[in-house]
XYZ file of C-alpha atoms in Angstrom:
760
model
C 138.648 43.839 49.942
C 139.481 41.279 47.207
C 141.783 42.548 44.562
C 141.070 42.537 40.852
C 143.235 40.485 38.564
C 145.685 42.251 36.311
C 143.855 43.313 33.200
C 140.864 44.637 35.107
C 138.772 41.415 35.334
C 137.020 40.107 38.425
C 138.939 37.820 40.738
C 137.791 34.170 41.077
C 136.241 35.036 44.454
C 134.298 37.937 42.959
C 133.169 35.790 40.034
C 131.968 33.119 42.384
C 130.129 35.664 44.496
C 128.502 37.166 41.449
C 127.436 33.768 40.154
C 126.144 32.815 43.563
C 124.053 35.957 43.555
C 122.562 34.995 40.201
C 121.751 31.521 41.434
C 120.043 32.936 44.517
C 118.139 35.317 42.251
C 117.145 32.447 39.981
C 115.949 30.362 42.892
C 113.934 33.238 44.257
C 112.311 33.814 40.886
C 111.444 30.158 40.522
C 109.825 30.187 43.932
C 107.940 33.391 43.191
C 109.459 35.079 46.257
C 109.588 38.865 46.412
C 113.188 39.945 46.061
C 114.845 41.924 48.880
C 117.504 44.535 48.287
C 120.649 43.003 46.839
C 123.142 45.396 48.331
C 124.469 42.776 50.737
C 125.332 40.541 47.800
C 127.021 43.352 45.936
C 124.765 42.778 42.914
C 122.951 46.052 42.455
C 124.871 48.728 40.664
C 123.050 51.998 41.086
C 120.051 52.164 38.815
C 120.609 48.733 37.259
C 117.863 46.744 38.994
C 114.177 47.525 38.851
C 111.587 45.976 41.076
C 110.755 42.589 39.621
C 107.028 43.245 39.794
C 107.388 46.614 38.047
C 108.889 45.097 34.906
C 106.599 44.969 31.836
C 104.503 41.835 31.867
C 104.892 40.928 28.194
C 107.983 40.324 26.132
C 107.869 42.190 22.846
C 108.561 39.604 20.187
C 109.099 41.346 16.839
C 108.686 39.345 13.640
C 112.039 37.798 12.806
C 113.901 39.566 10.047
C 114.138 37.346 6.993
C 115.331 37.489 3.446
C 113.171 39.207 0.864
C 112.709 37.612 -2.533
C 112.156 39.740 -5.622
C 110.416 38.003 -8.509
C 109.702 38.888 -12.112
C 106.184 39.014 -13.535
C 106.173 35.262 -14.159
C 107.452 34.279 -10.726
C 111.104 33.774 -11.617
C 113.584 34.929 -8.988
C 115.469 38.128 -9.710
C 117.311 38.551 -6.410
C 117.206 38.094 -2.659
C 117.915 40.987 -0.339
C 118.191 41.015 3.403
C 119.613 42.744 6.414
C 119.761 39.297 8.051
C 119.800 36.140 5.975
C 117.117 34.027 7.577
C 114.390 31.670 6.427
C 112.006 30.653 9.206
C 111.062 26.942 9.182
C 108.826 24.743 11.315
C 110.388 22.344 13.796
C 109.219 19.419 11.690
C 111.520 20.743 8.948
C 114.587 20.732 11.194
C 116.650 17.546 11.414
C 116.135 15.589 14.686
C 119.928 15.442 14.914
C 120.003 19.235 14.970
C 117.365 19.430 17.684
C 119.211 16.933 19.862
C 122.623 18.482 19.243
C 121.629 22.005 20.276
C 119.890 20.761 23.426
C 122.791 18.496 24.378
C 125.440 21.224 24.159
C 123.433 24.247 25.283
C 120.787 22.959 27.728
C 120.754 19.191 28.208
C 117.933 19.335 30.799
C 115.759 21.525 28.548
C 112.716 19.241 28.746
C 113.058 18.748 32.521
C 113.291 22.264 33.967
C 111.349 25.509 33.742
C 112.639 28.902 32.686
C 115.717 28.527 34.909
C 117.691 25.360 35.648
C 118.906 25.397 39.275
C 121.106 22.350 38.713
C 122.648 24.054 35.714
C 123.338 27.133 37.825
C 125.131 25.110 40.494
C 127.021 23.052 37.923
C 128.225 26.177 36.152
C 129.134 27.820 39.433
C 131.253 24.810 40.438
C 132.921 24.638 37.017
C 133.727 28.328 36.980
C 135.230 28.281 40.491
C 137.429 25.320 39.567
C 138.615 26.989 36.359
C 139.145 30.399 38.005
C 137.112 31.968 35.216
C 133.713 32.019 33.577
C 134.083 28.916 31.419
C 130.496 27.750 31.552
C 127.202 29.627 31.565
C 123.899 28.624 33.074
C 121.394 30.246 30.748
C 118.692 27.928 29.497
C 117.591 27.871 25.865
C 114.565 29.869 26.946
C 116.744 32.566 28.483
C 118.956 32.607 25.392
C 115.845 32.990 23.256
C 114.804 36.035 25.291
C 118.240 37.570 24.825
C 118.144 36.935 21.066
C 114.705 38.524 20.867
C 116.149 41.660 22.462
C 119.008 41.669 19.944
C 116.541 41.215 17.083
C 114.449 44.121 18.339
C 117.596 46.277 18.496
C 118.141 45.729 14.764
C 121.255 47.463 13.452
C 121.323 50.145 16.150
C 124.689 49.583 17.911
C 123.550 51.340 21.090
C 120.446 49.184 21.393
C 122.425 46.035 20.602
C 124.881 46.887 23.388
C 121.995 47.405 25.808
C 120.464 44.089 24.788
C 123.687 42.185 25.452
C 125.237 44.037 28.390
C 126.260 41.846 31.302
C 124.269 43.462 34.099
C 122.034 42.061 36.783
C 119.285 44.418 35.664
C 119.209 42.838 32.220
C 119.427 39.369 33.785
C 116.355 40.014 35.905
C 114.364 41.059 32.847
C 115.631 38.028 30.954
C 114.511 35.711 33.763
C 111.041 37.221 34.037
C 110.451 37.039 30.304
C 111.770 33.479 30.240
C 109.163 32.533 32.859
C 106.501 34.167 30.694
C 107.573 32.200 27.600
C 107.593 28.918 29.513
C 104.013 29.627 30.608
C 102.779 30.589 27.145
C 104.700 28.310 24.754
C 105.363 24.613 24.548
C 108.927 23.367 24.808
C 108.891 22.415 21.142
C 107.760 25.901 20.144
C 110.501 27.480 22.250
C 113.058 25.185 20.583
C 111.697 26.054 17.143
C 111.901 29.783 17.856
C 115.411 29.423 19.227
C 116.703 27.563 16.180
C 115.166 30.166 13.879
C 116.533 33.236 15.664
C 120.065 32.168 16.583
C 123.112 33.488 14.721
C 125.370 30.804 13.227
C 128.035 33.019 11.648
C 128.847 33.748 7.981
C 125.823 36.114 7.800
C 123.465 33.186 8.503
C 120.653 33.686 10.993
C 118.596 30.633 11.872
C 119.334 26.999 11.151
C 117.876 26.936 7.613
C 120.158 29.729 6.402
C 123.107 28.132 8.213
C 122.425 24.732 6.633
C 122.377 26.334 3.214
C 125.448 28.460 3.871
C 127.775 25.725 5.154
C 126.437 22.541 3.545
C 124.064 23.626 0.740
C 121.277 21.478 2.221
C 117.989 22.216 3.938
C 117.833 22.067 7.714
C 115.628 18.961 7.558
C 118.400 17.080 5.729
C 121.281 17.748 8.142
C 123.296 14.632 8.982
C 124.679 13.995 12.446
C 128.187 15.490 11.899
C 126.698 18.520 10.173
C 124.175 19.112 12.933
C 126.872 18.817 15.588
C 129.028 21.384 13.820
C 126.188 23.905 13.612
C 125.235 23.365 17.235
C 128.819 24.020 18.254
C 128.874 27.349 16.402
C 126.283 28.986 18.629
C 128.695 29.554 21.515
C 131.077 31.579 19.329
C 130.384 31.736 15.595
C 133.645 33.557 14.855
C 135.967 31.359 16.956
C 134.521 28.127 15.581
C 133.904 29.334 12.018
C 134.624 26.229 9.914
C 135.517 28.332 6.874
C 138.210 30.349 8.639
C 139.114 27.983 11.486
C 138.465 24.375 10.394
C 140.583 22.824 13.167
C 138.787 24.696 15.935
C 135.457 23.899 14.300
C 136.327 20.203 14.157
C 137.279 20.115 17.830
C 134.105 21.942 18.808
C 131.963 19.592 16.678
C 133.536 16.596 18.356
C 132.823 18.099 21.779
C 129.162 18.320 20.805
C 129.165 14.713 19.590
C 130.737 13.574 22.849
C 128.091 15.426 24.830
C 125.305 13.894 22.731
C 126.648 10.457 23.609
C 126.896 11.375 27.301
C 123.221 12.372 27.480
C 122.139 9.306 25.504
C 121.073 10.951 22.256
C 123.470 8.818 20.237
C 125.631 5.813 20.993
C 129.336 5.994 21.682
C 129.938 4.191 18.399
C 127.866 6.751 16.458
C 129.778 9.550 18.141
C 133.163 8.001 17.344
C 132.224 7.456 13.714
C 130.936 11.004 13.313
C 134.053 12.429 14.971
C 136.192 10.848 12.268
C 134.124 12.332 9.444
C 135.542 15.301 7.512
C 133.757 18.614 7.893
C 132.272 18.122 4.452
C 131.656 21.792 3.805
C 129.889 22.829 0.640
C 129.819 26.558 1.215
C 127.399 28.786 -0.662
C 128.625 32.328 -0.969
C 126.097 34.818 0.382
C 124.029 36.272 -2.451
C 122.621 39.389 -0.964
C 121.342 42.414 -2.736
C 120.587 43.665 -6.196
C 124.198 43.326 -7.292
C 123.533 39.581 -7.543
C 120.333 39.976 -9.587
C 119.696 37.623 -12.473
C 118.650 38.588 -16.003
C 120.755 41.769 -15.909
C 118.056 43.219 -13.664
C 120.261 44.776 -10.972
C 119.210 48.315 -11.825
C 115.543 47.387 -11.941
C 115.970 45.616 -8.591
C 117.446 48.769 -7.047
C 114.589 50.770 -8.533
C 112.118 48.445 -6.776
C 113.992 48.967 -3.499
C 113.905 52.739 -3.979
C 110.177 52.627 -4.666
C 109.611 50.695 -1.450
C 111.725 53.034 0.661
C 110.172 56.196 -0.776
C 106.467 55.444 -1.277
C 104.184 56.359 1.665
C 102.034 53.301 0.971
C 104.712 51.284 2.783
C 104.916 53.589 5.811
C 104.340 57.207 6.703
C 107.987 57.956 7.422
C 111.311 56.995 5.921
C 112.182 55.207 9.163
C 108.976 53.162 9.138
C 109.534 52.049 5.569
C 113.160 51.143 6.249
C 112.111 49.062 9.240
C 109.674 47.033 7.154
C 112.264 46.583 4.392
C 114.992 45.491 6.799
C 112.640 43.110 8.601
C 112.129 41.454 5.237
C 110.170 38.269 4.816
C 108.705 39.860 1.707
C 107.921 38.235 -1.594
C 107.771 41.014 -4.154
C 106.334 40.172 -7.548
C 107.353 42.842 -10.015
C 106.253 43.924 -13.472
C 109.524 42.858 -15.119
C 108.670 40.668 -18.098
C 111.398 38.036 -18.680
C 111.118 38.087 -22.475
C 111.304 41.866 -22.597
C 114.184 42.024 -20.121
C 116.198 39.437 -22.037
C 115.615 41.349 -25.247
C 116.781 44.587 -23.634
C 119.975 42.987 -22.370
C 120.687 41.151 -25.620
C 120.253 44.325 -27.662
C 122.461 46.403 -25.401
C 125.164 43.751 -25.393
C 125.086 43.503 -29.188
C 125.364 47.242 -29.819
C 127.384 48.752 -26.947
C 130.316 47.250 -25.060
C 130.703 47.877 -21.369
C 134.266 49.064 -22.064
C 133.120 51.722 -24.560
C 133.648 55.388 -23.792
C 129.896 55.854 -23.729
C 127.024 53.949 -22.172
C 123.493 53.084 -23.214
C 120.302 52.666 -21.214
C 116.979 51.193 -22.321
C 113.583 51.157 -20.621
C 110.398 49.488 -21.899
C 106.948 50.441 -20.590
C 103.481 49.060 -21.320
C 101.034 51.709 -22.586
C 97.787 51.883 -20.679
C 99.166 50.275 -17.508
C 102.476 52.010 -16.794
C 104.131 48.654 -16.105
C 107.901 48.669 -16.502
C 108.602 45.537 -18.540
C 112.329 45.931 -19.121
C 115.180 48.081 -17.821
C 118.877 47.743 -18.460
C 122.107 49.435 -19.426
C 125.394 48.594 -21.040
C 127.592 49.145 -17.985
C 126.812 46.494 -15.336
C 125.857 47.268 -11.763
C 128.932 47.286 -9.544
C 131.849 49.273 -8.242
C 134.703 48.123 -10.448
C 136.082 49.225 -13.784
C 133.402 49.759 -16.442
C 130.699 49.299 -13.806
C 128.416 51.784 -12.104
C 125.867 51.996 -9.321
C 123.940 54.755 -11.101
C 120.783 53.785 -12.926
C 120.875 55.881 -16.088
C 117.206 55.104 -16.807
C 115.707 56.883 -13.805
C 115.641 60.181 -11.948
C 118.214 61.170 -9.355
C 115.739 60.533 -6.520
C 115.484 56.921 -7.641
C 119.202 56.314 -8.019
C 119.884 57.932 -11.384
C 122.153 60.702 -12.584
C 121.886 64.179 -11.102
C 119.875 65.675 -13.938
C 118.926 63.030 -16.467
C 120.185 63.684 -19.984
C 119.316 66.370 -22.575
C 116.847 64.785 -24.977
C 117.433 66.702 -28.197
C 114.625 66.526 -30.718
C 112.757 63.712 -28.945
C 111.101 66.644 -27.162
C 109.494 67.981 -30.352
C 106.448 65.666 -30.264
C 105.403 67.311 -26.985
C 105.406 70.691 -28.737
C 103.381 69.268 -31.599
C 100.862 67.712 -29.185
C 100.469 71.034 -27.376
C 99.838 72.844 -30.659
C 97.274 70.284 -31.804
C 95.493 70.573 -28.454
C 95.407 74.324 -29.037
C 93.566 73.756 -32.287
C 96.375 74.064 -34.798
C 95.775 71.866 -37.864
C 97.788 68.712 -38.390
C 99.137 70.218 -41.613
C 100.125 73.495 -39.908
C 102.710 75.331 -41.971
C 105.474 77.771 -40.942
C 108.093 79.553 -43.015
C 110.900 77.630 -41.268
C 113.895 79.547 -42.644
C 117.359 78.058 -42.515
C 118.374 80.586 -39.869
C 116.411 82.953 -37.640
C 116.429 84.809 -34.371
C 114.407 83.309 -31.563
C 110.973 84.945 -31.895
C 110.290 87.443 -29.162
C 108.343 88.014 -27.032
C 106.853 84.570 -26.266
C 104.042 84.264 -23.748
C 104.528 82.185 -20.592
C 102.126 80.820 -17.967
C 102.804 83.689 -15.553
C 102.222 86.357 -18.231
C 105.836 87.455 -18.060
C 106.878 86.992 -21.675
C 110.212 85.467 -22.538
C 112.223 88.060 -24.425
C 115.205 87.452 -26.680
C 117.217 90.309 -25.259
C 120.503 89.232 -26.848
C 119.239 88.483 -30.336
C 120.036 84.784 -29.982
C 119.779 82.813 -33.224
C 119.258 79.238 -34.256
C 119.522 77.431 -37.551
C 118.754 74.130 -39.184
C 121.241 71.397 -39.977
C 122.027 72.543 -43.492
C 121.195 75.494 -45.721
C 119.074 73.223 -47.890
C 116.619 72.849 -45.041
C 114.442 75.886 -45.400
C 110.700 76.176 -45.613
C 107.971 76.586 -45.822
C 107.312 73.224 -44.121
C 104.174 71.540 -42.946
C 104.175 69.632 -39.661
C 104.597 66.123 -41.071
C 107.721 66.912 -43.072
C 109.105 69.144 -40.320
C 108.760 66.245 -37.879
C 110.334 63.744 -40.271
C 113.315 66.032 -40.931
C 113.362 67.407 -37.382
C 113.498 71.029 -38.503
C 114.592 73.252 -35.623
C 113.204 76.560 -36.854
C 109.775 75.034 -37.490
C 109.244 73.971 -33.873
C 110.575 77.217 -32.444
C 108.085 79.084 -34.649
C 105.370 76.731 -33.390
C 106.221 77.577 -29.776
C 106.176 81.268 -30.651
C 102.734 80.815 -32.209
C 101.046 78.952 -29.331
C 103.140 80.306 -26.452
C 105.096 78.410 -23.821
C 102.191 77.768 -21.463
C 100.454 75.130 -23.623
C 103.764 73.265 -23.846
C 104.172 73.479 -20.073
C 100.633 72.179 -19.576
C 101.299 69.283 -21.944
C 104.536 68.276 -20.243
C 102.819 68.559 -16.861
C 100.055 66.249 -18.084
C 102.713 63.797 -19.278
C 104.685 64.128 -16.006
C 107.766 65.220 -17.928
C 110.186 66.809 -15.478
C 113.924 67.179 -15.292
C 115.989 64.344 -13.885
C 116.364 66.185 -10.582
C 112.593 66.557 -10.259
C 112.400 70.229 -11.210
C 109.831 71.493 -13.687
C 111.039 72.368 -17.151
C 111.830 76.054 -17.706
C 109.584 78.108 -19.951
C 112.051 79.073 -22.665
C 111.723 78.526 -26.446
C 114.889 76.401 -26.560
C 112.978 73.732 -24.652
C 111.575 72.702 -28.048
C 115.035 71.406 -28.911
C 115.466 69.222 -25.834
C 117.945 71.311 -23.908
C 117.114 69.915 -20.463
C 117.997 66.610 -18.849
C 115.209 64.033 -18.592
C 115.381 60.342 -17.672
C 114.679 57.530 -20.164
C 111.902 56.174 -17.926
C 110.197 59.565 -17.982
C 110.462 59.723 -21.770
C 109.204 56.162 -22.251
C 106.129 56.703 -20.059
C 105.366 60.018 -21.778
C 105.525 58.457 -25.254
C 103.404 55.562 -23.974
C 100.587 58.113 -23.659
C 100.705 58.610 -27.437
C 100.458 54.850 -27.882
C 97.425 54.605 -25.565
C 95.608 57.356 -27.469
C 96.253 60.104 -24.948
C 96.010 58.277 -21.603
C 99.053 58.809 -19.411
C 99.767 56.172 -16.745
C 102.366 56.631 -14.017
C 105.110 53.997 -14.105
C 104.839 51.035 -11.737
C 107.336 48.299 -10.926
C 105.537 46.245 -8.259
C 102.558 43.958 -8.896
C 102.068 42.516 -5.413
C 103.800 41.926 -2.076
C 103.211 39.273 0.548
C 104.934 39.297 3.916
C 105.565 36.337 6.167
C 104.834 37.165 9.784
C 105.227 34.143 12.034
C 103.272 31.321 10.444
C 101.041 33.676 8.494
C 101.277 35.310 5.088
C 99.691 38.703 4.631
C 99.342 40.894 1.585
C 100.661 44.442 1.606
C 99.147 47.312 -0.280
C 101.289 48.352 -3.249
C 101.444 51.545 -5.335
C 99.047 51.525 -8.248
C 99.443 53.246 -11.583
C 97.317 56.344 -11.876
C 96.012 56.965 -15.361
C 94.674 60.279 -16.600
C 93.889 61.845 -19.926
C 96.811 63.963 -21.106
C 95.417 64.844 -24.531
C 92.490 64.042 -26.758
C 92.375 60.839 -28.779
C 92.472 62.962 -31.922
C 95.695 64.661 -30.829
C 97.319 61.345 -29.910
C 96.241 59.767 -33.195
C 97.689 62.746 -35.056
C 101.029 62.481 -33.233
C 101.084 58.726 -33.949
C 100.610 59.490 -37.626
C 103.387 62.085 -37.579
C 105.855 59.837 -35.768
C 105.027 56.863 -37.993
C 106.403 59.011 -40.782
C 109.673 59.464 -38.874
C 110.410 55.713 -38.965
C 108.984 55.252 -42.464
C 110.762 58.013 -44.342
C 112.383 60.344 -41.839
C 115.338 60.368 -39.497
C 114.347 57.135 -37.747
C 114.341 54.679 -40.646
C 117.041 52.499 -39.071
C 114.845 52.036 -36.018
C 111.752 50.933 -37.915
C 110.148 47.605 -37.017
C 109.017 45.032 -39.553
C 105.514 43.675 -39.652
C 103.910 45.909 -37.051
C 102.784 49.500 -36.610
C 105.467 51.605 -34.941
C 106.379 55.235 -34.431
C 109.129 57.226 -32.792
C 111.505 60.142 -32.768
C 115.261 60.590 -32.914
C 117.240 63.079 -30.900
C 120.827 64.309 -30.736
C 122.217 67.112 -28.575
C 124.967 69.700 -28.893
C 128.409 68.315 -29.648
C 126.785 64.882 -29.923
C 127.071 64.245 -26.211
C 123.685 62.489 -26.187
C 121.762 60.494 -28.761
C 118.228 59.174 -28.287
C 115.520 57.152 -29.861
C 112.118 57.065 -28.179
C 109.396 55.095 -29.866
C 106.431 52.776 -29.461
C 103.904 50.397 -30.887
C 100.297 50.398 -29.691
C 101.276 47.868 -26.989
C 104.856 48.758 -26.002
C 106.878 51.955 -25.578
C 110.604 52.302 -25.106
C 113.365 54.869 -24.734
C 117.044 54.408 -25.543
C 119.762 56.860 -24.535
C 123.411 56.688 -25.593
C 126.045 59.023 -24.238
C 128.488 59.728 -21.468
C 127.154 59.970 -17.945
C 129.721 62.685 -17.283
C 128.652 64.510 -20.459
C 132.303 64.827 -21.454
C 132.400 62.554 -24.504
C 131.548 63.992 -27.908
C 130.427 61.148 -30.159
C 132.440 62.063 -33.231
C 134.984 59.653 -34.694
C 134.102 57.100 -32.082
C 133.777 53.313 -31.955
C 130.721 51.957 -30.141
C 130.097 48.233 -29.881
C 132.897 47.603 -32.357
C 131.339 49.885 -34.993
C 133.072 53.078 -36.055
C 130.972 56.269 -36.330
C 132.254 59.485 -37.815
C 129.224 61.079 -36.174
C 126.590 59.444 -33.994
C 122.931 60.042 -34.812
C 119.826 59.169 -32.859
C 118.758 56.985 -35.760
C 121.970 55.022 -36.311
C 122.970 54.081 -32.764
C 120.057 54.312 -30.283
C 117.661 53.472 -33.135
C 118.943 49.935 -33.796
C 119.167 49.259 -30.042
C 115.500 50.203 -29.760
C 114.585 48.162 -32.824
C 116.224 44.972 -31.558
C 114.984 45.382 -27.989
C 111.416 45.945 -29.172
C 111.554 43.136 -31.733
C 112.549 40.563 -29.147
C 110.166 41.877 -26.513
C 107.230 41.755 -28.921
C 108.024 38.390 -30.533
C 104.886 36.288 -30.480
C 102.769 39.216 -29.283
C 99.809 40.693 -31.104
C 100.468 43.483 -33.604
C 97.646 46.043 -33.292
C 97.384 49.083 -35.515
C 97.316 52.798 -34.797
C 94.251 54.917 -35.526
C 95.981 57.054 -38.106
C 94.592 60.338 -39.407
C 94.671 61.744 -42.898
C 97.286 64.465 -43.385
C 97.073 66.324 -46.708
C 100.285 66.265 -48.708
C 102.194 69.546 -48.813
C 102.223 71.534 -52.051
C 104.883 70.496 -54.532
C 106.692 73.821 -54.080
C 107.717 72.807 -50.521
C 111.441 72.394 -50.266
C 113.835 70.205 -48.327
C 112.090 66.906 -49.051
C 114.988 65.058 -50.630
C 115.045 61.288 -50.220
C 117.076 59.833 -47.373
C 119.214 56.746 -47.286
C 119.684 54.676 -44.127
C 122.404 56.776 -42.577
C 120.276 59.884 -42.767
C 122.257 61.816 -45.359
C 120.552 63.248 -48.421
C 120.451 60.404 -50.880
C 119.942 62.152 -54.174
C 123.017 64.344 -54.108
C 120.993 67.471 -54.756
C 122.078 69.104 -51.528
C 125.779 68.549 -51.820
C 125.921 65.670 -49.324
C 125.404 67.850 -46.293
C 124.914 65.823 -43.125
C 121.347 66.927 -42.695
C 119.576 63.695 -42.374
C 119.257 61.212 -39.647
C 119.169 63.482 -36.694
C 122.512 64.895 -35.921
C 122.189 68.597 -36.585
C 123.156 71.306 -34.140
C 122.052 74.756 -33.255
C 125.121 75.908 -35.084
C 124.219 79.567 -34.723
C 124.843 79.097 -31.020
C 128.224 77.486 -31.450
C 131.515 79.277 -31.561
C 132.347 77.860 -35.008
C 128.815 77.308 -36.246
C 127.718 77.284 -39.825
C 130.065 74.633 -41.139
C 128.631 71.653 -43.005
C 129.894 69.233 -40.383
C 127.457 70.576 -37.843
C 129.790 73.000 -36.112
C 130.948 70.667 -33.370
C 133.566 72.900 -31.817
C 131.501 74.515 -29.106
C 131.126 73.646 -25.455
C 128.834 76.477 -24.443
C 125.675 76.219 -26.511
C 124.239 79.661 -25.938
C 123.205 81.290 -22.714
C 119.482 80.845 -23.190
C 119.920 77.066 -23.216
C 120.522 77.217 -19.483
C 122.683 74.133 -19.830
C 122.861 71.740 -16.927
C 125.731 71.975 -14.511
C 127.953 69.055 -13.564
C 128.497 68.051 -17.161
C 124.875 67.438 -18.037
C 124.736 69.065 -21.430
C 124.252 72.435 -22.994
C 121.044 72.069 -24.892
C 119.504 70.058 -27.652
C 120.458 69.777 -31.242
C 118.332 68.890 -34.193
C 116.737 65.462 -34.599
């Protein structure tokens, strides 16, 4: 019995015998002869060879995976994403030099033989015997194409890839049969085209177009002779002959290809010699794969689009089906991202918050009436380095955001007001609104199990000067805590729950909001996208539309383009037009004379609400015009930074308010996004002025403090007050910012996500 060489390989005699067996097999297949048992040739490992006739008749040829291009609403490219960087091109768009080079070095008799080349088999056999190794193969381009198809079908599954490439006679038999099938069904030119589009050329480049771009920054149709020869030489071993890492080996391999092209008459000896002297001439393009490379600061929006695709059943019933379509690629995804709006978002964030700041900011813009996301960005760029993050602060945890969203503070109060108006309360509803009070108890819930203030928990307004009675308009402008808790006590928690359900307002982790009175003060974490789409319902006179990011998708399959179904926004009435118009009137007052004056827009109708949470860990402004809604959050993703005595964007703040930090970000983002756009008006309602005896209506200056000095300069104004009765050192004029607990009934989020909302 022949002995194996040291190292476990086959001896030259065994290699020759094995290759002889393959050649006999090839000849038999070409002749259409039924194959006998191969035991005498030593070719059939147990279970490795099926009957030739029992093999499936048709080769499964999956669509080639290609790059996916993500576009903005105007067709500008945002990013390309791919599992395999490939752009399929027609043979007419591949340089003739490239076609000749690959045939010369891989299968010089390609146009003369069928699926198998008997002369090539014998030549390789002779060469391998002489070299005492396997130095030359005999697979035709057609056979190599079959093998590459199997690898493509295996995708990223390592087990399937191993099966597709294993060196067994069983696999070789299948390869030969399928090669015969392809030769019968396709022209030689089509086989060559498919081969050049499927083959791996190294450096993450699949197919000749991607390889041409990667190494030379040219299209495949423009490849010169030396360039084509280099690419053709890579196919045998893309890593060994990688011109980036191994230029000398790549040069030698290129010259071998040029020599072979001259030998078979594709080029002259002079052309070959001249090309062999040419430098490699690389002009390497770094791979730009994935949302991290997105233009226009749209990396987070890009990832949101990817998450939508991988999670929405419209793209496949199962997660695996959707992932397969995404990884196959070849998609052109036109999104809703509006370039003007996106630029304005990024410019505003950059102007107001530095990426190196202790806190971050996130902004999302949504179109009322359609749900289209027009802009999405944040101050910390997408990435994995210092002052970067992969978390999208604008969205829910399921879509790549933080675990819980962020407590919203008093930006929640308009939902309470809308619920009360839907219940029939007048727009000038008045409550006593004392400076301090216990949470009213009991308060009815949807399940008829009343919430009870068993511990006598209290809350209070920002300053002692803020005490009622107040009517709704002034209470909204000043963001009076006790007013909205009394309103919830009056109408019950169920109407509020129904309103938030109609507006699709849920916590950042997807859970429903709890039915507790403190919800009026924004104690739970919600995402900016959720808040923007909810406020957009006010702008569209009560019609809520689910957010959408994708306008259309086309997919290239072979030579055809087909359209895919995409998720559509679903619009439904969340409240009456009268209620929405009333809320619009109330929130217009917030930017005109209330806590949101610094956010107010010039020359167009606008409305909104400020919000700040306990210990100033979060500050918000959510607002809208009739044709654009937006939410801005500022805070620490870890919820560990208290925004007192802090510098943000180069500006020092003794205390951060929703009006003085998120407000200007919103103002500038909206101003730029709406430049040149129409300026429609709200349908405002008449709200009777409160009686002159009402208190707490002192004028405000821009920073939200009482401007007339009548209240001793207490920091009541813009929106920064706290539920100081819940804080360990509450009751001080500086808002009582010494607490970290916020009261048990706040049910504060775990993992650093806040302890409940503060005033305005």
